[in-house]
């Protein structure tokens, strides 16, 4: 180490200049030959590749490739499905399916001119109106309660609150695609409406399709979601013959799209491969437009309850619903 009073001798300006020139000239010459060699051997290599594009807003909440709408197969069971109640093979339970598992229409599909009725199951105010909601109404092949209170998680998160949140999220997605979205209730009614009024909402709105959103109250040991399809009912005031086939097609799209968006497995305590056909629901018996129900999960099951109380998962649920409705309206 050199001390403070012991400096190295200075070189003259001429010597310094000579040294610099001697060092620079060979380097420049070598660089020129290298560039010429590169330029003549591979012109493309001499041009720097542009940086990869970064898409603004490419990732939305609740997506896997993010939020790609799903267009499921037309068969009643998806490719690679497991026995009843299982998720499709290779898809981890409770995680979103990998991108491209099912063909998908564009998330930006134009739904201008289309009308969709969303039916948030139950009503937060039903608890305070037992007389009104217990009134019996005609559903064609029998009578049912006007409405019910719905279920809830062990922690008290109600089905009515869940359905309103998810349908509002789905409405935002569908409206952004140009659709007109009509609600049967938006937390703006003290109770109800009754199931027969909910069923009429599709015809009253001149809707193309309707969907009723629910959370199930099954046995605590059971988990998973399922879609309820209408059975053909021609009895009394009910005749849903015209909507059974398109409703079943909608149900397949919804089952596969919801699973792809959320990773939720098919219900292992009810239904078959995530599908259940029923003739006892006024909302399906009396509907004049294609309609299905979705039970998004079992709120009495601790794992399902954790998912359904997570806002991010609810956004995924809304995405699966919106994408399935979009696929239904743009592929037929």
mmCIF file of C-alpha atoms in Angstrom, residues 9-319:
data_model
loop_
_atom_site.group_PDB
_atom_site.id
_atom_site.type_symbol
_atom_site.label_atom_id
_atom_site.label_comp_id
_atom_site.label_asym_id
_atom_site.label_seq_id
_atom_site.Cartn_x
_atom_site.Cartn_y
_atom_site.Cartn_z
ATOM 1 C CA UNK A 9 6.034 9.192 -10.427
ATOM 2 C CA UNK A 10 3.902 10.988 -12.997
ATOM 3 C CA UNK A 11 4.225 10.069 -16.651
ATOM 4 C CA UNK A 12 4.554 12.797 -19.293
ATOM 5 C CA UNK A 13 1.485 13.783 -21.330
ATOM 6 C CA UNK A 14 3.094 12.426 -24.521
ATOM 7 C CA UNK A 15 3.820 9.091 -22.890
ATOM 8 C CA UNK A 16 0.251 8.856 -21.603
ATOM 9 C CA UNK A 17 -1.220 9.645 -25.029
ATOM 10 C CA UNK A 18 1.023 7.111 -26.713
ATOM 11 C CA UNK A 19 -0.025 4.446 -24.234
ATOM 12 C CA UNK A 20 -3.757 5.128 -24.774
ATOM 13 C CA UNK A 21 -3.460 4.999 -28.571
ATOM 14 C CA UNK A 22 -1.495 1.781 -28.386
ATOM 15 C CA UNK A 23 -4.229 0.182 -26.288
ATOM 16 C CA UNK A 24 -7.251 1.478 -28.194
ATOM 17 C CA UNK A 25 -6.231 0.763 -31.780
ATOM 18 C CA UNK A 26 -5.939 -3.037 -31.413
ATOM 19 C CA UNK A 27 -9.264 -3.170 -29.552
ATOM 20 C CA UNK A 28 -11.107 -1.182 -32.231
ATOM 21 C CA UNK A 29 -9.551 -3.298 -34.968
ATOM 22 C CA UNK A 30 -10.600 -6.530 -33.236
ATOM 23 C CA UNK A 31 -14.117 -5.186 -32.689
ATOM 24 C CA UNK A 32 -14.454 -4.207 -36.369
ATOM 25 C CA UNK A 33 -13.419 -7.672 -37.583
ATOM 26 C CA UNK A 34 -15.769 -9.309 -35.087
ATOM 27 C CA UNK A 35 -18.678 -7.190 -36.229
ATOM 28 C CA UNK A 36 -17.948 -7.922 -39.888
ATOM 29 C CA UNK A 37 -17.795 -11.633 -39.186
ATOM 30 C CA UNK A 38 -21.146 -11.521 -37.394
ATOM 31 C CA UNK A 39 -22.692 -9.267 -40.021
ATOM 32 C CA UNK A 40 -21.772 -11.538 -42.899
ATOM 33 C CA UNK A 41 -22.374 -14.876 -41.252
ATOM 34 C CA UNK A 42 -25.878 -14.218 -39.802
ATOM 35 C CA UNK A 43 -27.563 -10.909 -40.595
ATOM 36 C CA UNK A 44 -30.493 -11.727 -38.307
ATOM 37 C CA UNK A 45 -28.173 -12.239 -35.361
ATOM 38 C CA UNK A 46 -26.809 -8.739 -35.753
ATOM 39 C CA UNK A 47 -30.236 -7.289 -35.022
ATOM 40 C CA UNK A 48 -31.274 -7.237 -31.386
ATOM 41 C CA UNK A 49 -34.603 -8.920 -30.698
ATOM 42 C CA UNK A 50 -37.288 -6.571 -29.340
ATOM 43 C CA UNK A 51 -38.186 -7.029 -25.708
ATOM 44 C CA UNK A 52 -41.159 -9.281 -25.068
ATOM 45 C CA UNK A 53 -44.464 -7.454 -24.841
ATOM 46 C CA UNK A 54 -46.080 -6.951 -21.477
ATOM 47 C CA UNK A 55 -49.848 -6.895 -21.670
ATOM 48 C CA UNK A 56 -51.427 -4.349 -19.414
ATOM 49 C CA UNK A 57 -54.136 -5.875 -17.244
ATOM 50 C CA UNK A 58 -53.556 -9.392 -18.566
ATOM 51 C CA UNK A 59 -54.124 -11.014 -15.179
ATOM 52 C CA UNK A 60 -57.574 -10.728 -13.669
ATOM 53 C CA UNK A 61 -58.692 -11.940 -10.290
ATOM 54 C CA UNK A 62 -59.779 -15.527 -10.296
ATOM 55 C CA UNK A 63 -58.151 -16.702 -13.489
ATOM 56 C CA UNK A 64 -55.887 -19.441 -14.580
ATOM 57 C CA UNK A 65 -54.793 -18.338 -18.030
ATOM 58 C CA UNK A 66 -56.251 -15.625 -16.593
ATOM 59 C CA UNK A 67 -59.976 -16.004 -16.722
ATOM 60 C CA UNK A 68 -60.227 -17.631 -20.134
ATOM 61 C CA UNK A 69 -63.846 -18.539 -20.917
ATOM 62 C CA UNK A 70 -64.377 -22.263 -21.188
ATOM 63 C CA UNK A 71 -66.123 -24.108 -24.001
ATOM 64 C CA UNK A 72 -66.564 -27.626 -22.610
ATOM 65 C CA UNK A 73 -67.181 -30.803 -24.584
ATOM 66 C CA UNK A 74 -70.744 -31.652 -25.573
ATOM 67 C CA UNK A 75 -70.762 -35.076 -23.947
ATOM 68 C CA UNK A 76 -72.266 -35.555 -20.496
ATOM 69 C CA UNK A 77 -68.875 -36.442 -18.999
ATOM 70 C CA UNK A 78 -65.692 -34.464 -19.680
ATOM 71 C CA UNK A 79 -62.619 -36.045 -21.119
ATOM 72 C CA UNK A 80 -60.555 -37.647 -18.393
ATOM 73 C CA UNK A 81 -63.330 -37.587 -15.800
ATOM 74 C CA UNK A 82 -63.205 -39.706 -12.693
ATOM 75 C CA UNK A 83 -66.040 -41.672 -11.090
ATOM 76 C CA UNK A 84 -68.921 -39.758 -9.561
ATOM 77 C CA UNK A 85 -67.922 -36.862 -7.356
ATOM 78 C CA UNK A 86 -64.342 -36.601 -8.551
ATOM 79 C CA UNK A 87 -62.523 -33.839 -10.345
ATOM 80 C CA UNK A 88 -61.249 -34.556 -13.872
ATOM 81 C CA UNK A 89 -58.080 -36.608 -13.862
ATOM 82 C CA UNK A 90 -54.890 -34.667 -13.369
ATOM 83 C CA UNK A 91 -56.538 -31.590 -11.841
ATOM 84 C CA UNK A 92 -55.625 -31.016 -8.185
ATOM 85 C CA UNK A 93 -58.663 -30.639 -5.945
ATOM 86 C CA UNK A 94 -59.294 -27.022 -4.999
ATOM 87 C CA UNK A 95 -56.975 -25.518 -7.612
ATOM 88 C CA UNK A 96 -57.864 -23.946 -10.925
ATOM 89 C CA UNK A 97 -57.477 -26.170 -13.960
ATOM 90 C CA UNK A 98 -54.486 -25.580 -16.195
ATOM 91 C CA UNK A 99 -54.901 -23.160 -19.105
ATOM 92 C CA UNK A 100 -56.237 -24.771 -22.250
ATOM 93 C CA UNK A 101 -57.855 -27.773 -20.550
ATOM 94 C CA UNK A 102 -61.009 -26.976 -22.527
ATOM 95 C CA UNK A 103 -61.444 -24.899 -25.688
ATOM 96 C CA UNK A 104 -62.383 -21.321 -24.898
ATOM 97 C CA UNK A 105 -64.125 -18.494 -26.716
ATOM 98 C CA UNK A 106 -62.607 -15.055 -26.301
ATOM 99 C CA UNK A 107 -63.186 -13.447 -22.910
ATOM 100 C CA UNK A 108 -63.917 -10.293 -24.904
ATOM 101 C CA UNK A 109 -66.776 -11.985 -26.783
ATOM 102 C CA UNK A 110 -69.431 -9.463 -27.773
ATOM 103 C CA UNK A 111 -72.723 -10.057 -25.975
ATOM 104 C CA UNK A 112 -74.335 -6.876 -27.235
ATOM 105 C CA UNK A 113 -78.057 -7.397 -27.671
ATOM 106 C CA UNK A 114 -78.140 -10.396 -25.330
ATOM 107 C CA UNK A 115 -80.152 -10.428 -22.107
ATOM 108 C CA UNK A 116 -79.266 -12.630 -19.141
ATOM 109 C CA UNK A 117 -81.298 -13.133 -15.972
ATOM 110 C CA UNK A 118 -79.240 -13.864 -12.871
ATOM 111 C CA UNK A 119 -81.167 -15.210 -9.913
ATOM 112 C CA UNK A 120 -79.289 -14.816 -6.594
ATOM 113 C CA UNK A 121 -80.743 -17.578 -4.452
ATOM 114 C CA UNK A 122 -82.777 -16.613 -1.377
ATOM 115 C CA UNK A 123 -82.682 -13.133 0.155
ATOM 116 C CA UNK A 124 -80.895 -11.754 3.241
ATOM 117 C CA UNK A 125 -84.254 -10.496 4.515
ATOM 118 C CA UNK A 126 -86.032 -13.855 4.352
ATOM 119 C CA UNK A 127 -85.149 -14.618 7.974
ATOM 120 C CA UNK A 128 -87.422 -11.799 9.120
ATOM 121 C CA UNK A 129 -90.388 -12.841 6.958
ATOM 122 C CA UNK A 130 -91.255 -16.466 7.761
ATOM 123 C CA UNK A 131 -94.965 -16.077 7.002
ATOM 124 C CA UNK A 132 -94.381 -14.665 3.543
ATOM 125 C CA UNK A 133 -91.711 -17.110 2.443
ATOM 126 C CA UNK A 134 -93.532 -20.188 3.801
ATOM 127 C CA UNK A 135 -96.588 -19.507 1.635
ATOM 128 C CA UNK A 136 -97.151 -22.367 -0.824
ATOM 129 C CA UNK A 137 -96.990 -21.658 -4.557
ATOM 130 C CA UNK A 138 -97.954 -23.799 -7.551
ATOM 131 C CA UNK A 139 -94.957 -25.176 -9.475
ATOM 132 C CA UNK A 140 -96.968 -27.222 -11.963
ATOM 133 C CA UNK A 141 -96.533 -30.711 -10.606
ATOM 134 C CA UNK A 142 -96.975 -29.766 -6.965
ATOM 135 C CA UNK A 143 -96.590 -26.953 -4.473
ATOM 136 C CA UNK A 144 -93.477 -25.510 -2.855
ATOM 137 C CA UNK A 145 -92.638 -22.836 -0.324
ATOM 138 C CA UNK A 146 -92.488 -19.350 -1.814
ATOM 139 C CA UNK A 147 -88.817 -19.177 -0.816
ATOM 140 C CA UNK A 148 -86.507 -20.305 1.987
ATOM 141 C CA UNK A 149 -83.828 -18.722 4.114
ATOM 142 C CA UNK A 150 -81.049 -20.812 2.604
ATOM 143 C CA UNK A 151 -78.084 -22.227 4.469
ATOM 144 C CA UNK A 152 -74.899 -20.745 5.976
ATOM 145 C CA UNK A 153 -71.394 -21.666 7.062
ATOM 146 C CA UNK A 154 -70.612 -22.628 10.656
ATOM 147 C CA UNK A 155 -69.230 -19.103 11.085
ATOM 148 C CA UNK A 156 -72.539 -17.558 9.983
ATOM 149 C CA UNK A 157 -71.785 -16.491 6.396
ATOM 150 C CA UNK A 158 -75.192 -16.873 4.761
ATOM 151 C CA UNK A 159 -76.023 -18.365 1.412
ATOM 152 C CA UNK A 160 -78.038 -15.235 0.571
ATOM 153 C CA UNK A 161 -74.970 -13.034 1.095
ATOM 154 C CA UNK A 162 -72.818 -15.409 -0.935
ATOM 155 C CA UNK A 163 -75.197 -15.547 -3.893
ATOM 156 C CA UNK A 164 -75.570 -11.782 -4.052
ATOM 157 C CA UNK A 165 -71.805 -11.264 -4.015
ATOM 158 C CA UNK A 166 -71.074 -13.819 -6.742
ATOM 159 C CA UNK A 167 -73.901 -12.721 -9.042
ATOM 160 C CA UNK A 168 -72.861 -9.086 -8.719
ATOM 161 C CA UNK A 169 -69.334 -10.046 -9.719
ATOM 162 C CA UNK A 170 -70.670 -12.073 -12.655
ATOM 163 C CA UNK A 171 -72.899 -9.168 -13.677
ATOM 164 C CA UNK A 172 -69.868 -6.863 -13.872
ATOM 165 C CA UNK A 173 -68.047 -9.316 -16.154
ATOM 166 C CA UNK A 174 -71.060 -9.884 -18.414
ATOM 167 C CA UNK A 175 -71.963 -6.210 -18.619
ATOM 168 C CA UNK A 176 -68.394 -5.450 -19.697
ATOM 169 C CA UNK A 177 -68.957 -7.866 -22.586
ATOM 170 C CA UNK A 178 -72.050 -5.969 -23.682
ATOM 171 C CA UNK A 179 -74.829 -8.057 -22.138
ATOM 172 C CA UNK A 180 -77.899 -6.687 -20.423
ATOM 173 C CA UNK A 181 -78.110 -8.384 -17.027
ATOM 174 C CA UNK A 182 -81.355 -8.498 -15.060
ATOM 175 C CA UNK A 183 -81.517 -9.606 -11.415
ATOM 176 C CA UNK A 184 -84.514 -11.251 -9.773
ATOM 177 C CA UNK A 185 -83.480 -9.411 -6.603
ATOM 178 C CA UNK A 186 -80.470 -7.327 -5.681
ATOM 179 C CA UNK A 187 -80.865 -7.091 -1.921
ATOM 180 C CA UNK A 188 -83.422 -4.385 -2.648
ATOM 181 C CA UNK A 189 -86.506 -6.347 -1.582
ATOM 182 C CA UNK A 190 -87.495 -7.173 1.990
ATOM 183 C CA UNK A 191 -87.955 -10.868 1.124
ATOM 184 C CA UNK A 192 -88.328 -13.265 -1.806
ATOM 185 C CA UNK A 193 -89.297 -13.179 -4.574
ATOM 186 C CA UNK A 194 -91.218 -16.437 -4.670
ATOM 187 C CA UNK A 195 -89.918 -19.241 -6.866
ATOM 188 C CA UNK A 196 -92.687 -18.809 -9.454
ATOM 189 C CA UNK A 197 -91.813 -15.129 -9.867
ATOM 190 C CA UNK A 198 -88.156 -16.005 -10.175
ATOM 191 C CA UNK A 199 -89.065 -18.445 -12.952
ATOM 192 C CA UNK A 200 -91.144 -15.824 -14.786
ATOM 193 C CA UNK A 201 -88.273 -13.327 -14.713
ATOM 194 C CA UNK A 202 -86.684 -14.816 -17.822
ATOM 195 C CA UNK A 203 -89.797 -14.383 -19.948
ATOM 196 C CA UNK A 204 -90.577 -10.982 -18.425
ATOM 197 C CA UNK A 205 -87.108 -9.722 -19.393
ATOM 198 C CA UNK A 206 -87.218 -11.404 -22.839
ATOM 199 C CA UNK A 207 -83.976 -13.042 -21.766
ATOM 200 C CA UNK A 208 -81.865 -15.433 -23.781
ATOM 201 C CA UNK A 209 -80.859 -17.438 -20.724
ATOM 202 C CA UNK A 210 -81.262 -17.530 -16.941
ATOM 203 C CA UNK A 211 -79.162 -18.894 -14.102
ATOM 204 C CA UNK A 212 -79.932 -19.372 -10.420
ATOM 205 C CA UNK A 213 -76.912 -19.232 -8.090
ATOM 206 C CA UNK A 214 -76.869 -21.112 -4.766
ATOM 207 C CA UNK A 215 -74.683 -22.628 -2.082
ATOM 208 C CA UNK A 216 -75.689 -26.033 -0.770
ATOM 209 C CA UNK A 217 -76.368 -27.145 2.793
ATOM 210 C CA UNK A 218 -75.353 -30.785 2.513
ATOM 211 C CA UNK A 219 -73.755 -33.121 5.051
ATOM 212 C CA UNK A 220 -70.595 -31.684 6.590
ATOM 213 C CA UNK A 221 -68.580 -34.648 5.320
ATOM 214 C CA UNK A 222 -69.492 -33.905 1.689
ATOM 215 C CA UNK A 223 -67.863 -31.338 -0.569
ATOM 216 C CA UNK A 224 -67.909 -30.067 -4.111
ATOM 217 C CA UNK A 225 -70.285 -28.309 -6.491
ATOM 218 C CA UNK A 226 -73.001 -29.485 -8.816
ATOM 219 C CA UNK A 227 -75.289 -28.112 -11.507
ATOM 220 C CA UNK A 228 -79.029 -28.821 -11.436
ATOM 221 C CA UNK A 229 -80.702 -29.421 -14.793
ATOM 222 C CA UNK A 230 -84.448 -29.334 -15.492
ATOM 223 C CA UNK A 231 -86.314 -32.577 -16.039
ATOM 224 C CA UNK A 232 -89.132 -32.348 -18.535
ATOM 225 C CA UNK A 233 -92.275 -31.330 -16.690
ATOM 226 C CA UNK A 234 -95.633 -31.020 -18.428
ATOM 227 C CA UNK A 235 -98.173 -30.736 -15.637
ATOM 228 C CA UNK A 236 -100.652 -28.096 -14.551
ATOM 229 C CA UNK A 237 -99.216 -24.658 -15.306
ATOM 230 C CA UNK A 238 -95.794 -26.087 -16.131
ATOM 231 C CA UNK A 239 -94.522 -27.006 -19.571
ATOM 232 C CA UNK A 240 -90.775 -26.651 -19.910
ATOM 233 C CA UNK A 241 -90.426 -28.983 -22.905
ATOM 234 C CA UNK A 242 -88.832 -26.335 -25.104
ATOM 235 C CA UNK A 243 -86.048 -25.463 -22.669
ATOM 236 C CA UNK A 244 -84.890 -28.893 -21.500
ATOM 237 C CA UNK A 245 -82.367 -29.539 -24.287
ATOM 238 C CA UNK A 246 -80.737 -26.086 -24.348
ATOM 239 C CA UNK A 247 -80.717 -26.058 -20.548
ATOM 240 C CA UNK A 248 -78.799 -29.333 -20.510
ATOM 241 C CA UNK A 249 -76.273 -27.888 -22.932
ATOM 242 C CA UNK A 250 -75.941 -24.835 -20.690
ATOM 243 C CA UNK A 251 -75.486 -27.128 -17.697
ATOM 244 C CA UNK A 252 -72.561 -28.940 -19.306
ATOM 245 C CA UNK A 253 -70.885 -25.658 -20.177
ATOM 246 C CA UNK A 254 -71.435 -24.348 -16.672
ATOM 247 C CA UNK A 255 -70.150 -27.490 -14.975
ATOM 248 C CA UNK A 256 -66.946 -27.549 -16.995
ATOM 249 C CA UNK A 257 -66.423 -23.786 -16.964
ATOM 250 C CA UNK A 258 -66.969 -23.500 -13.216
ATOM 251 C CA UNK A 259 -64.564 -26.330 -12.496
ATOM 252 C CA UNK A 260 -61.932 -24.846 -14.817
ATOM 253 C CA UNK A 261 -62.183 -21.421 -13.173
ATOM 254 C CA UNK A 262 -62.270 -22.540 -9.530
ATOM 255 C CA UNK A 263 -60.753 -26.012 -9.310
ATOM 256 C CA UNK A 264 -63.722 -27.021 -7.146
ATOM 257 C CA UNK A 265 -64.356 -30.781 -7.480
ATOM 258 C CA UNK A 266 -67.709 -32.261 -8.435
ATOM 259 C CA UNK A 267 -69.919 -32.955 -5.429
ATOM 260 C CA UNK A 268 -69.114 -36.268 -3.785
ATOM 261 C CA UNK A 269 -72.347 -36.519 -1.775
ATOM 262 C CA UNK A 270 -75.013 -35.832 -4.418
ATOM 263 C CA UNK A 271 -75.491 -35.799 -8.193
ATOM 264 C CA UNK A 272 -73.414 -37.675 -10.768
ATOM 265 C CA UNK A 273 -70.340 -36.177 -12.413
ATOM 266 C CA UNK A 274 -71.433 -32.772 -11.149
ATOM 267 C CA UNK A 275 -74.892 -32.954 -12.751
ATOM 268 C CA UNK A 276 -78.294 -33.485 -11.126
ATOM 269 C CA UNK A 277 -81.618 -33.541 -12.991
ATOM 270 C CA UNK A 278 -84.675 -32.534 -10.967
ATOM 271 C CA UNK A 279 -88.397 -32.052 -11.519
ATOM 272 C CA UNK A 280 -89.301 -30.512 -8.151
ATOM 273 C CA UNK A 281 -87.918 -26.990 -8.540
ATOM 274 C CA UNK A 282 -90.388 -24.297 -9.529
ATOM 275 C CA UNK A 283 -87.604 -22.129 -10.900
ATOM 276 C CA UNK A 284 -86.923 -24.780 -13.557
ATOM 277 C CA UNK A 285 -90.415 -26.228 -14.035
ATOM 278 C CA UNK A 286 -91.923 -22.834 -14.850
ATOM 279 C CA UNK A 287 -89.075 -21.244 -16.797
ATOM 280 C CA UNK A 288 -89.739 -20.251 -20.403
ATOM 281 C CA UNK A 289 -86.039 -19.673 -21.201
ATOM 282 C CA UNK A 290 -83.047 -22.029 -20.838
ATOM 283 C CA UNK A 291 -82.153 -22.143 -17.166
ATOM 284 C CA UNK A 292 -80.128 -24.156 -14.655
ATOM 285 C CA UNK A 293 -79.160 -23.901 -10.996
ATOM 286 C CA UNK A 294 -75.619 -24.102 -9.668
ATOM 287 C CA UNK A 295 -74.814 -25.173 -6.118
ATOM 288 C CA UNK A 296 -71.344 -23.630 -5.944
ATOM 289 C CA UNK A 297 -70.203 -25.699 -2.978
ATOM 290 C CA UNK A 298 -71.347 -27.175 0.318
ATOM 291 C CA UNK A 299 -71.376 -24.388 2.886
ATOM 292 C CA UNK A 300 -71.606 -26.935 5.711
ATOM 293 C CA UNK A 301 -68.271 -28.441 4.722
ATOM 294 C CA UNK A 302 -65.249 -26.708 6.256
ATOM 295 C CA UNK A 303 -63.076 -26.832 3.119
ATOM 296 C CA UNK A 304 -65.844 -25.556 0.859
ATOM 297 C CA UNK A 305 -66.733 -22.895 3.420
ATOM 298 C CA UNK A 306 -63.148 -21.598 3.404
ATOM 299 C CA UNK A 307 -63.253 -21.254 -0.342
ATOM 300 C CA UNK A 308 -66.698 -19.672 -0.490
ATOM 301 C CA UNK A 309 -65.820 -17.049 2.109
ATOM 302 C CA UNK A 310 -62.675 -16.047 0.194
ATOM 303 C CA UNK A 311 -63.336 -13.010 -2.064
ATOM 304 C CA UNK A 312 -60.684 -14.140 -4.544
ATOM 305 C CA UNK A 313 -62.353 -17.533 -4.907
ATOM 306 C CA UNK A 314 -65.743 -15.853 -5.326
ATOM 307 C CA UNK A 315 -64.262 -13.876 -8.191
ATOM 308 C CA UNK A 316 -63.140 -17.151 -9.741
ATOM 309 C CA UNK A 317 -66.658 -18.510 -9.278
ATOM 310 C CA UNK A 318 -68.108 -15.446 -10.987
ATOM 311 C CA UNK A 319 -65.592 -15.839 -13.807
#
